[in-house]
């Protein structure tokens, strides 16, 4: 019963920014004391943010500079990067999206890889990959977004439409059972969506704090995701809501 209530609370916040304890009590058919207890548990996991008299979506859905994002969940992002990098094989073409977690993928790609083409819209990622002689690095071009050191339209979409990738490593701000994979910025969302369209497999890399979260720009439904790599701190409640649409969830 507790898991079901947690899932319902998360679903409510997927549709709105906040809810009061009294509202949730009526919706769930339980006492306000029980609701407060549930909210405290969910707040400890980072799924929700406690407010006076209720609950709200967690902070961080507004965009932050890449350097600030890199200071959050650093250990789990490093493990995700290592696990994702291990998926890359010789001869593949991969899309490597922008973001702090995808930067960790770039840092963990093996120096023994040969014949791999990496297409990225992240200037910092391209610089990270300069050290690997076996990689052919393609930067999308386009207009610079200084906040994330990313390249967006115009021109970025035109290049992507000419490439077919084996793998896309996709960063995001939210992974939600109902609303799918979402992002905080519309311009980057356009590039991310185009990458997903032209990739054979989509691998979403997102630490546990992003599970159950909904950001403003929709990227793709969970049915369009082949693999999710997330932190082992993810709770059963978080994973349960995603498992019906995601068959390959890897905890690191």
mmCIF file of C-alpha atoms in Angstrom:
data_model
loop_
_atom_site.group_PDB
_atom_site.id
_atom_site.type_symbol
_atom_site.label_atom_id
_atom_site.label_comp_id
_atom_site.label_asym_id
_atom_site.label_seq_id
_atom_site.Cartn_x
_atom_site.Cartn_y
_atom_site.Cartn_z
ATOM 1 C CA UNK A 1 0.000 0.000 0.000
ATOM 2 C CA UNK A 2 2.809 2.409 0.855
ATOM 3 C CA UNK A 3 4.465 1.896 -2.553
ATOM 4 C CA UNK A 4 1.160 2.529 -4.286
ATOM 5 C CA UNK A 5 0.697 5.788 -2.375
ATOM 6 C CA UNK A 6 4.242 6.891 -3.195
ATOM 7 C CA UNK A 7 3.657 6.194 -6.885
ATOM 8 C CA UNK A 8 0.432 8.192 -6.819
ATOM 9 C CA UNK A 9 2.110 11.162 -5.122
ATOM 10 C CA UNK A 10 4.874 11.128 -7.737
ATOM 11 C CA UNK A 11 2.254 10.944 -10.498
ATOM 12 C CA UNK A 12 0.412 13.957 -9.036
ATOM 13 C CA UNK A 13 3.605 16.012 -9.139
ATOM 14 C CA UNK A 14 4.114 14.926 -12.722
ATOM 15 C CA UNK A 15 1.005 16.915 -13.622
ATOM 16 C CA UNK A 16 1.433 19.926 -11.315
ATOM 17 C CA UNK A 17 4.119 21.764 -9.381
ATOM 18 C CA UNK A 18 2.841 21.149 -5.848
ATOM 19 C CA UNK A 19 0.121 19.637 -3.668
ATOM 20 C CA UNK A 20 -1.030 20.137 -0.092
ATOM 21 C CA UNK A 21 -1.172 17.464 2.582
ATOM 22 C CA UNK A 22 -4.960 17.845 2.822
ATOM 23 C CA UNK A 23 -5.373 17.395 -0.939
ATOM 24 C CA UNK A 24 -3.259 14.265 -0.953
ATOM 25 C CA UNK A 25 -5.085 12.921 2.090
ATOM 26 C CA UNK A 26 -8.413 13.141 0.260
ATOM 27 C CA UNK A 27 -6.973 11.764 -2.975
ATOM 28 C CA UNK A 28 -5.303 8.777 -1.321
ATOM 29 C CA UNK A 29 -8.021 8.114 1.225
ATOM 30 C CA UNK A 30 -5.620 8.111 4.186
ATOM 31 C CA UNK A 31 -4.983 10.362 7.162
ATOM 32 C CA UNK A 32 -2.876 13.497 6.963
ATOM 33 C CA UNK A 33 -0.463 11.887 9.412
ATOM 34 C CA UNK A 34 0.109 9.038 6.934
ATOM 35 C CA UNK A 35 0.562 11.499 4.070
ATOM 36 C CA UNK A 36 3.176 13.453 6.028
ATOM 37 C CA UNK A 37 5.048 10.238 6.740
ATOM 38 C CA UNK A 38 4.988 9.291 3.056
ATOM 39 C CA UNK A 39 6.212 12.744 2.042
ATOM 40 C CA UNK A 40 9.103 12.586 4.482
ATOM 41 C CA UNK A 41 10.198 9.240 3.015
ATOM 42 C CA UNK A 42 9.971 10.530 -0.562
ATOM 43 C CA UNK A 43 11.822 13.739 0.347
ATOM 44 C CA UNK A 44 14.727 11.706 1.686
ATOM 45 C CA UNK A 45 15.099 10.033 -1.722
ATOM 46 C CA UNK A 46 15.079 13.375 -3.553
ATOM 47 C CA UNK A 47 11.878 12.524 -5.418
ATOM 48 C CA UNK A 48 9.945 15.416 -3.870
ATOM 49 C CA UNK A 49 10.610 18.583 -1.912
ATOM 50 C CA UNK A 50 8.778 19.194 1.337
ATOM 51 C CA UNK A 51 7.107 22.570 1.664
ATOM 52 C CA UNK A 52 5.108 24.175 4.440
ATOM 53 C CA UNK A 53 1.824 22.310 4.420
ATOM 54 C CA UNK A 54 2.603 20.068 1.493
ATOM 55 C CA UNK A 55 5.019 18.958 -1.175
ATOM 56 C CA UNK A 56 6.500 20.227 -4.437
ATOM 57 C CA UNK A 57 8.607 19.024 -7.294
ATOM 58 C CA UNK A 58 12.300 18.918 -6.413
ATOM 59 C CA UNK A 59 14.449 21.941 -7.128
ATOM 60 C CA UNK A 60 16.840 21.788 -10.031
ATOM 61 C CA UNK A 61 14.321 21.686 -12.877
ATOM 62 C CA UNK A 62 15.487 25.153 -13.848
ATOM 63 C CA UNK A 63 18.684 24.986 -15.832
ATOM 64 C CA UNK A 64 22.025 25.401 -14.103
ATOM 65 C CA UNK A 65 25.511 25.889 -15.577
ATOM 66 C CA UNK A 66 27.348 22.705 -16.480
ATOM 67 C CA UNK A 67 29.982 23.440 -13.855
ATOM 68 C CA UNK A 68 27.321 23.553 -11.120
ATOM 69 C CA UNK A 69 25.677 20.343 -12.333
ATOM 70 C CA UNK A 70 29.054 18.639 -12.245
ATOM 71 C CA UNK A 71 29.254 19.204 -8.489
ATOM 72 C CA UNK A 72 26.012 17.294 -7.851
ATOM 73 C CA UNK A 73 25.834 13.483 -7.499
ATOM 74 C CA UNK A 74 29.475 13.307 -8.615
ATOM 75 C CA UNK A 75 30.173 9.739 -7.471
ATOM 76 C CA UNK A 76 27.113 8.207 -9.107
ATOM 77 C CA UNK A 77 27.658 10.184 -12.311
ATOM 78 C CA UNK A 78 31.168 8.792 -12.434
ATOM 79 C CA UNK A 79 29.866 5.231 -12.084
ATOM 80 C CA UNK A 80 27.205 5.824 -14.730
ATOM 81 C CA UNK A 81 29.834 7.226 -17.073
ATOM 82 C CA UNK A 82 32.048 4.201 -16.586
ATOM 83 C CA UNK A 83 29.192 1.734 -17.189
ATOM 84 C CA UNK A 84 28.000 3.560 -20.298
ATOM 85 C CA UNK A 85 31.505 3.890 -21.750
ATOM 86 C CA UNK A 86 31.953 0.125 -21.428
ATOM 87 C CA UNK A 87 29.096 -0.365 -23.903
ATOM 88 C CA UNK A 88 31.029 1.224 -26.770
ATOM 89 C CA UNK A 89 32.690 -1.213 -29.187
ATOM 90 C CA UNK A 90 35.251 -0.834 -31.950
ATOM 91 C CA UNK A 91 33.860 0.452 -35.222
ATOM 92 C CA UNK A 92 30.706 1.996 -33.800
ATOM 93 C CA UNK A 93 29.267 5.427 -34.420
ATOM 94 C CA UNK A 94 27.817 7.046 -31.305
ATOM 95 C CA UNK A 95 25.962 10.211 -30.455
ATOM 96 C CA UNK A 96 27.217 11.684 -27.186
ATOM 97 C CA UNK A 97 24.837 14.284 -25.802
ATOM 98 C CA UNK A 98 25.769 17.287 -23.657
ATOM 99 C CA UNK A 99 25.700 17.311 -19.866
ATOM 100 C CA UNK A 100 27.666 16.481 -16.745
ATOM 101 C CA UNK A 101 26.847 12.750 -16.837
ATOM 102 C CA UNK A 102 27.665 12.380 -20.521
ATOM 103 C CA UNK A 103 30.938 14.203 -19.857
ATOM 104 C CA UNK A 104 31.794 11.343 -17.503
ATOM 105 C CA UNK A 105 31.184 8.925 -20.374
ATOM 106 C CA UNK A 106 33.732 10.816 -22.455
ATOM 107 C CA UNK A 107 36.219 10.633 -19.601
ATOM 108 C CA UNK A 108 35.829 6.868 -19.277
ATOM 109 C CA UNK A 109 35.991 5.813 -22.936
ATOM 110 C CA UNK A 110 38.792 3.301 -23.365
ATOM 111 C CA UNK A 111 42.028 4.471 -25.019
ATOM 112 C CA UNK A 112 42.153 1.084 -26.781
ATOM 113 C CA UNK A 113 39.021 1.786 -28.850
ATOM 114 C CA UNK A 114 39.598 1.859 -32.594
ATOM 115 C CA UNK A 115 37.457 3.015 -35.503
ATOM 116 C CA UNK A 116 34.878 4.710 -33.275
ATOM 117 C CA UNK A 117 33.169 7.882 -34.463
ATOM 118 C CA UNK A 118 31.769 10.147 -31.761
ATOM 119 C CA UNK A 119 29.285 12.817 -32.815
ATOM 120 C CA UNK A 120 28.656 15.406 -30.103
ATOM 121 C CA UNK A 121 27.091 18.809 -29.673
ATOM 122 C CA UNK A 122 29.154 19.450 -26.540
ATOM 123 C CA UNK A 123 32.285 21.535 -26.948
ATOM 124 C CA UNK A 124 33.680 20.395 -23.594
ATOM 125 C CA UNK A 125 33.078 16.772 -24.573
ATOM 126 C CA UNK A 126 34.963 17.210 -27.847
ATOM 127 C CA UNK A 127 37.912 18.601 -25.885
ATOM 128 C CA UNK A 128 37.769 15.665 -23.460
ATOM 129 C CA UNK A 129 37.999 13.239 -26.387
ATOM 130 C CA UNK A 130 41.051 14.831 -27.995
ATOM 131 C CA UNK A 131 43.253 12.536 -25.895
ATOM 132 C CA UNK A 132 41.942 9.365 -27.600
ATOM 133 C CA UNK A 133 43.760 8.699 -30.903
ATOM 134 C CA UNK A 134 41.425 5.885 -31.952
ATOM 135 C CA UNK A 135 38.367 8.122 -32.077
ATOM 136 C CA UNK A 136 37.084 10.236 -34.933
ATOM 137 C CA UNK A 137 35.329 13.220 -33.372
ATOM 138 C CA UNK A 138 32.571 15.120 -35.165
ATOM 139 C CA UNK A 139 31.151 18.315 -33.647
ATOM 140 C CA UNK A 140 27.681 19.219 -34.850
ATOM 141 C CA UNK A 141 28.176 22.936 -35.280
ATOM 142 C CA UNK A 142 25.408 25.432 -34.635
ATOM 143 C CA UNK A 143 24.838 28.256 -32.195
ATOM 144 C CA UNK A 144 26.670 28.160 -28.867
ATOM 145 C CA UNK A 145 24.763 27.902 -25.579
ATOM 146 C CA UNK A 146 27.339 29.039 -23.055
ATOM 147 C CA UNK A 147 25.473 27.641 -20.043
ATOM 148 C CA UNK A 148 26.098 24.035 -21.130
ATOM 149 C CA UNK A 149 28.881 24.599 -23.703
ATOM 150 C CA UNK A 150 26.446 23.078 -26.188
ATOM 151 C CA UNK A 151 25.661 23.669 -29.847
ATOM 152 C CA UNK A 152 22.064 24.003 -31.027
ATOM 153 C CA UNK A 153 20.148 25.189 -34.086
ATOM 154 C CA UNK A 154 20.697 26.443 -36.657
ATOM 155 C CA UNK A 155 22.845 23.882 -38.525
ATOM 156 C CA UNK A 156 23.178 21.269 -35.763
ATOM 157 C CA UNK A 157 19.975 19.516 -36.866
ATOM 158 C CA UNK A 158 21.081 19.466 -40.489
ATOM 159 C CA UNK A 159 24.262 17.536 -39.698
ATOM 160 C CA UNK A 160 22.480 15.035 -37.455
ATOM 161 C CA UNK A 161 19.992 14.184 -40.188
ATOM 162 C CA UNK A 162 22.904 12.901 -42.296
ATOM 163 C CA UNK A 163 24.236 10.451 -39.679
ATOM 164 C CA UNK A 164 23.023 7.068 -38.456
ATOM 165 C CA UNK A 165 24.425 6.074 -35.068
ATOM 166 C CA UNK A 166 24.642 2.717 -33.317
ATOM 167 C CA UNK A 167 24.200 4.269 -29.873
ATOM 168 C CA UNK A 168 22.949 7.499 -28.375
ATOM 169 C CA UNK A 169 23.943 8.342 -24.829
ATOM 170 C CA UNK A 170 21.231 10.772 -23.808
ATOM 171 C CA UNK A 171 21.322 13.113 -20.837
ATOM 172 C CA UNK A 172 18.158 14.640 -19.393
ATOM 173 C CA UNK A 173 16.546 16.401 -16.444
ATOM 174 C CA UNK A 174 13.723 13.953 -15.822
ATOM 175 C CA UNK A 175 12.598 10.351 -16.388
ATOM 176 C CA UNK A 176 8.909 9.782 -15.660
ATOM 177 C CA UNK A 177 6.625 6.821 -16.285
ATOM 178 C CA UNK A 178 3.831 8.921 -17.774
ATOM 179 C CA UNK A 179 5.698 11.875 -19.254
ATOM 180 C CA UNK A 180 8.780 10.041 -20.496
ATOM 181 C CA UNK A 181 12.208 11.634 -20.807
ATOM 182 C CA UNK A 182 12.269 15.412 -20.436
ATOM 183 C CA UNK A 183 14.736 18.288 -20.457
ATOM 184 C CA UNK A 184 14.947 21.801 -19.033
ATOM 185 C CA UNK A 185 15.867 23.609 -22.268
ATOM 186 C CA UNK A 186 13.847 23.672 -25.495
ATOM 187 C CA UNK A 187 16.757 24.378 -27.840
ATOM 188 C CA UNK A 188 18.773 21.430 -26.562
ATOM 189 C CA UNK A 189 15.644 19.268 -26.514
ATOM 190 C CA UNK A 190 15.346 19.728 -30.264
ATOM 191 C CA UNK A 191 18.865 18.370 -30.786
ATOM 192 C CA UNK A 192 18.370 15.504 -28.326
ATOM 193 C CA UNK A 193 15.159 14.435 -30.045
ATOM 194 C CA UNK A 194 16.856 14.437 -33.440
ATOM 195 C CA UNK A 195 19.702 12.305 -32.087
ATOM 196 C CA UNK A 196 17.186 9.779 -30.745
ATOM 197 C CA UNK A 197 15.488 9.665 -34.133
ATOM 198 C CA UNK A 198 18.703 8.636 -35.904
ATOM 199 C CA UNK A 199 20.147 6.227 -33.332
ATOM 200 C CA UNK A 200 19.688 2.455 -33.400
ATOM 201 C CA UNK A 201 19.713 2.277 -29.573
ATOM 202 C CA UNK A 202 18.948 4.988 -27.039
ATOM 203 C CA UNK A 203 20.726 4.782 -23.683
ATOM 204 C CA UNK A 204 19.477 7.287 -21.119
ATOM 205 C CA UNK A 205 21.982 8.196 -18.415
ATOM 206 C CA UNK A 206 20.340 9.786 -15.383
ATOM 207 C CA UNK A 207 21.174 9.660 -11.694
ATOM 208 C CA UNK A 208 18.457 8.627 -9.247
ATOM 209 C CA UNK A 209 17.472 12.219 -8.379
ATOM 210 C CA UNK A 210 16.003 12.593 -11.875
ATOM 211 C CA UNK A 211 13.682 9.590 -11.650
ATOM 212 C CA UNK A 212 10.042 10.586 -11.307
ATOM 213 C CA UNK A 213 10.880 14.165 -12.294
ATOM 214 C CA UNK A 214 9.249 16.066 -15.165
ATOM 215 C CA UNK A 215 11.007 18.994 -16.871
ATOM 216 C CA UNK A 216 9.426 21.364 -19.372
ATOM 217 C CA UNK A 217 10.586 19.942 -22.725
ATOM 218 C CA UNK A 218 9.528 16.451 -23.799
ATOM 219 C CA UNK A 219 12.179 14.344 -25.544
ATOM 220 C CA UNK A 220 10.689 10.880 -26.035
ATOM 221 C CA UNK A 221 8.437 8.343 -24.297
ATOM 222 C CA UNK A 222 9.948 5.526 -22.262
ATOM 223 C CA UNK A 223 8.994 3.154 -25.072
ATOM 224 C CA UNK A 224 11.688 4.873 -27.142
ATOM 225 C CA UNK A 225 14.412 4.068 -24.607
ATOM 226 C CA UNK A 226 16.402 0.832 -24.879
ATOM 227 C CA UNK A 227 18.432 1.155 -21.682
ATOM 228 C CA UNK A 228 18.410 3.327 -18.575
ATOM 229 C CA UNK A 229 21.593 3.556 -16.512
ATOM 230 C CA UNK A 230 20.996 5.096 -13.098
ATOM 231 C CA UNK A 231 22.340 5.052 -9.559
ATOM 232 C CA UNK A 232 21.870 2.171 -7.168
ATOM 233 C CA UNK A 233 20.374 4.684 -4.723
ATOM 234 C CA UNK A 234 17.161 4.519 -6.769
ATOM 235 C CA UNK A 235 14.307 3.317 -4.577
ATOM 236 C CA UNK A 236 11.934 0.459 -5.290
ATOM 237 C CA UNK A 237 9.148 3.014 -5.686
ATOM 238 C CA UNK A 238 11.108 4.896 -8.340
ATOM 239 C CA UNK A 239 12.010 1.756 -10.256
ATOM 240 C CA UNK A 240 8.558 0.217 -9.996
ATOM 241 C CA UNK A 241 6.944 3.148 -11.819
ATOM 242 C CA UNK A 242 9.380 2.764 -14.713
ATOM 243 C CA UNK A 243 9.701 -1.007 -15.004
ATOM 244 C CA UNK A 244 6.555 -1.625 -17.054
ATOM 245 C CA UNK A 245 7.989 0.413 -19.961
ATOM 246 C CA UNK A 246 11.715 -0.104 -19.398
ATOM 247 C CA UNK A 247 12.983 -3.680 -19.565
ATOM 248 C CA UNK A 248 16.673 -2.806 -19.255
ATOM 249 C CA UNK A 249 17.402 -0.739 -16.140
ATOM 250 C CA UNK A 250 21.014 -0.904 -14.954
ATOM 251 C CA UNK A 251 21.911 0.185 -11.423
ATOM 252 C CA UNK A 252 25.490 1.274 -10.750
#
